[in-house]
Coordinates of C-alpha atoms in Angstrom, one line a residue:
Chain A
D1 CA -12.6 15.0 -9.2
A2 CA -8.7 15.3 -8.4
G3 CA -7.1 12.2 -6.8
V4 CA -4.8 12.4 -3.5
T5 CA -2.4 15.3 -3.7
Q6 CA 0.8 15.1 -2.0
S7 CA 3.5 18.2 -1.4
P8 CA 6.8 18.2 -1.6
T9 CA 8.2 15.9 -4.8
H10 CA 11.6 15.4 -3.3
L11 CA 12.7 16.5 -1.0
I12 CA 16.7 16.8 0.4
K13 CA 17.8 17.1 3.9
T14 CA 20.5 16.7 5.6
R15 CA 21.1 13.1 8.2
G16 CA 19.8 14.8 11.9
Q17 CA 17.3 17.6 10.4
Q18 CA 14.1 17.2 10.3
V19 CA 11.0 17.2 7.4
T20 CA 7.1 17.4 7.3
L21 CA 5.3 15.9 4.4
R22 CA 1.6 17.3 3.6
C23 CA -1.6 15.1 2.2
S24 CA -4.3 15.9 0.5
P25 CA -7.2 13.3 0.8
I26 CA -9.6 12.4 -2.5
S27 CA -12.7 15.2 -1.5
G28 CA -14.9 13.2 0.5
H29 CA -12.4 11.0 2.2
K30 CA -11.9 10.8 5.5
S31 CA -9.6 8.1 6.2
V32 CA -6.3 8.5 5.2
S33 CA -2.5 5.9 5.4
W34 CA 0.9 7.1 5.4
Y35 CA 3.9 4.1 3.9
Q36 CA 7.6 4.3 3.7
Q37 CA 8.6 2.6 0.0
V38 CA 12.3 1.6 -0.4
L39 CA 13.4 1.0 -3.7
G40 CA 12.7 -2.6 -4.6
Q41 CA 10.1 -3.4 -1.3
G42 CA 6.5 -3.1 -0.5
P43 CA 5.3 -0.3 0.8
Q44 CA 5.0 -0.3 4.0
F45 CA 2.5 1.0 6.8
I46 CA 3.0 3.9 9.8
F47 CA 0.3 5.5 10.1
Q48 CA -3.5 5.8 9.5
Y49 CA -6.5 8.3 10.4
Y50 CA -9.5 8.6 10.1
E51 CA -12.3 11.4 11.5
K52 CA -8.3 13.0 13.3
E53 CA -8.4 9.7 15.4
E54 CA -5.3 7.5 15.1
R55 CA -6.2 4.4 14.3
G56 CA -3.1 3.1 13.4
R57 CA 0.5 2.7 14.0
G58 CA 3.2 0.2 12.5
N59 CA 6.4 0.1 13.8
F60 CA 8.8 3.0 13.2
P61 CA 10.4 4.8 16.2
D62 CA 8.9 7.6 17.8
R63 CA 10.4 10.3 15.5
F64 CA 7.6 9.9 13.2
S65 CA 4.7 11.4 14.7
A66 CA 1.9 12.3 12.6
R67 CA -1.7 14.0 12.0
Q68 CA -4.5 15.1 10.1
F69 CA -6.7 18.6 10.3
P70 CA -10.6 19.4 10.2
N71 CA -10.4 18.9 6.2
Y72 CA -8.7 15.4 6.3
S73 CA -5.4 16.5 4.9
S74 CA -2.0 15.2 6.7
E75 CA 0.5 15.7 7.5
L76 CA 4.0 13.2 8.0
N77 CA 6.4 15.2 10.8
V78 CA 10.0 12.6 10.6
N79 CA 12.8 14.4 13.4
A80 CA 15.8 13.3 13.7
L81 CA 16.6 11.9 10.2
L82 CA 19.0 9.3 9.7
L83 CA 20.4 8.2 6.0
G84 CA 18.2 5.2 6.3
D85 CA 14.5 7.2 6.6
S86 CA 15.5 8.0 2.0
A87 CA 12.6 6.4 1.2
L88 CA 9.6 7.3 -1.1
Y89 CA 7.1 7.5 1.3
L90 CA 3.3 7.2 0.2
C91 CA -0.1 8.7 1.0
A92 CA -3.1 6.6 0.9
S93 CA -7.3 8.0 1.0
S94 CA -11.0 5.8 1.4
N95 CA -13.4 6.6 1.8
H96 CA -13.5 3.6 5.2
P97 CA -12.4 3.3 8.6
S98 CA -9.9 0.5 7.5
S99 CA -7.8 0.6 5.1
Y100 CA -10.3 -1.1 2.3
E101 CA -9.8 0.0 -1.7
Q102 CA -6.9 3.0 -1.3
Y103 CA -5.9 5.6 -3.5
F104 CA -2.4 6.4 -2.8
G105 CA -0.8 9.4 -3.9
P106 CA 2.5 10.3 -6.1
G107 CA 4.4 10.2 -2.6
T108 CA 7.2 12.8 -1.6
R109 CA 10.4 11.2 -2.5
L110 CA 12.6 11.9 0.7
T111 CA 17.0 12.1 0.3
V112 CA 18.5 12.0 3.2
T113 CA 22.7 12.8 3.0
Chain B
Q1 CA 5.1 -11.0 9.7
Q2 CA 5.3 -9.9 5.7
P3 CA 3.7 -12.8 3.9
V4 CA 5.5 -14.7 1.1
Q5 CA 4.9 -13.5 -2.8
S6 CA 5.8 -16.2 -5.0
P7 CA 7.1 -15.7 -8.0
Q8 CA 9.6 -12.7 -7.7
A9 CA 9.2 -12.2 -11.2
V10 CA 7.8 -14.0 -14.0
I11 CA 8.2 -13.0 -18.0
L12 CA 5.0 -14.1 -20.1
R13 CA 4.6 -13.1 -23.8
E14 CA 1.1 -11.1 -24.2
G15 CA -2.0 -13.8 -24.5
E16 CA -0.9 -15.8 -21.9
D17 CA -1.7 -16.3 -18.2
A18 CA -0.2 -15.9 -15.3
V19 CA -1.1 -17.1 -11.4
I20 CA 0.8 -14.6 -8.1
N21 CA 0.3 -16.8 -5.4
C22 CA 0.9 -14.7 -1.8
S23 CA 0.5 -16.7 1.6
S24 CA 0.8 -15.6 5.4
S25 CA 1.5 -17.4 8.8
K26 CA -1.3 -16.4 10.4
A27 CA -5.0 -16.1 9.9
L28 CA -5.9 -14.3 7.4
Y29 CA -9.1 -11.4 8.2
S30 CA -8.7 -10.4 4.1
V31 CA -6.5 -9.7 0.8
H32 CA -5.8 -6.8 -1.0
W33 CA -3.6 -7.0 -4.3
Y34 CA -2.5 -3.5 -6.1
R35 CA -0.3 -3.6 -9.2
Q36 CA 2.6 -0.2 -8.9
K37 CA 4.2 0.4 -12.1
H38 CA 7.4 2.0 -12.9
G39 CA 7.9 5.6 -11.0
E40 CA 4.1 5.3 -10.5
A41 CA 1.5 5.0 -7.0
P42 CA 0.2 2.6 -6.6
V43 CA -3.3 1.1 -7.6
F44 CA -5.6 -0.5 -5.7
L45 CA -6.9 -3.1 -8.1
M46 CA -9.1 -5.7 -5.4
I47 CA -10.1 -6.9 -2.0
L48 CA -11.1 -10.7 -0.5
L49 CA -12.3 -10.6 2.6
K50 CA -12.3 -14.0 4.9
G51 CA -16.5 -15.6 4.5
G52 CA -16.7 -14.0 0.7
E53 CA -16.3 -15.4 -2.7
Q54 CA -13.6 -15.1 -5.3
K55 CA -13.3 -11.4 -7.0
G56 CA -12.4 -10.4 -10.4
H57 CA -12.5 -7.8 -12.7
D58 CA -11.9 -7.8 -16.7
K59 CA -9.4 -10.6 -16.7
I60 CA -8.5 -10.1 -13.7
S61 CA -8.9 -12.1 -10.8
A62 CA -8.2 -13.7 -7.4
S63 CA -9.2 -16.0 -5.1
F64 CA -8.9 -16.5 -0.9
N65 CA -8.4 -20.0 0.9
E66 CA -8.7 -19.1 4.0
K67 CA -7.2 -22.6 5.4
K68 CA -4.0 -22.5 3.7
Q69 CA -4.2 -18.2 4.3
Q70 CA -2.9 -17.4 0.5
S71 CA -4.7 -15.5 -2.1
S72 CA -4.1 -15.8 -5.5
L73 CA -3.9 -13.7 -8.6
Y74 CA -4.9 -15.1 -11.6
L75 CA -4.4 -13.1 -15.3
T76 CA -6.1 -13.9 -18.2
A77 CA -4.7 -13.5 -21.7
S78 CA -2.5 -10.8 -20.5
Q79 CA -2.2 -7.5 -22.2
L80 CA 1.1 -5.1 -22.3
S81 CA -0.4 -2.8 -19.7
Y82 CA -0.8 -5.7 -16.9
S83 CA 3.3 -5.2 -16.9
G84 CA 4.4 -4.2 -13.6
T85 CA 4.7 -4.8 -9.4
Y86 CA 2.2 -6.5 -8.0
F87 CA 1.8 -6.2 -4.3
C88 CA -0.3 -8.1 -1.7
G89 CA -1.4 -6.1 1.4
T90 CA -2.9 -8.7 4.3
E91 CA -4.7 -7.2 7.0
W92 CA -5.9 -10.3 10.5
T93 CA -7.7 -7.9 11.8
D94 CA -10.9 -6.6 11.4
F95 CA -11.1 -4.0 14.4
G96 CA -8.7 -1.9 16.7
N97 CA -5.0 -1.6 15.1
E98 CA -5.8 -1.3 11.6
K99 CA -3.0 -2.8 9.5
L100 CA -1.7 -3.3 6.3
T101 CA 0.8 -5.6 5.6
F102 CA 2.0 -5.7 2.5
G103 CA 4.6 -8.5 0.4
T104 CA 7.1 -8.1 -1.8
G105 CA 6.1 -7.5 -4.8
T106 CA 6.2 -9.5 -7.4
R107 CA 7.5 -8.4 -10.9
L108 CA 5.4 -8.9 -13.8
T109 CA 6.6 -8.7 -17.1
I110 CA 4.9 -8.8 -20.1
I111 CA 6.6 -9.0 -23.9
P112 CA 4.5 -8.4 -27.3

């Protein structure tokens, strides 16, 4: 079975622009979570969705938003990009409604210049 | 509050044992352990739940001390493949706003 997939792999944006990151969970998994990982640090929780409903939200500004589609894939949107948004964005899927046994995708490396 | 991991980094020779600790300032409901190799995504190792038993598979096991609000990961007879950064993730509630908070990580290097 295919693992969690994310697109694009790498992305370079300019300050003030908007970006959309995409994630496809493992087949059968209904829960998707998004994390931001800055170099040298652990992943920081952004959002979790289960059955298309938001189940959790981390301490991120309203510039960050997400949604989950009927096929359980998900998008993360970031508006008005700042230099500090440069990071690896990880998507994780699970067949549990909470954070149990998550499978991470390879991530999207976002660079804001 | 982010859980605190110790040590921050450790270098071991193949075959030696390692212990990685994860401490929380808040009462824990669950502790999750992940390993991330350089340039790769984190990989789930195990989860320990409040009131649950010590977990383990192969030569990697973990314990959860609810009173001390901490968990320890034990790597026995370490192999080269154990190298990577280990993260603990903690949850403080089992309902509502589920949120997994990761520690700063412990970098483990196994040398031949």
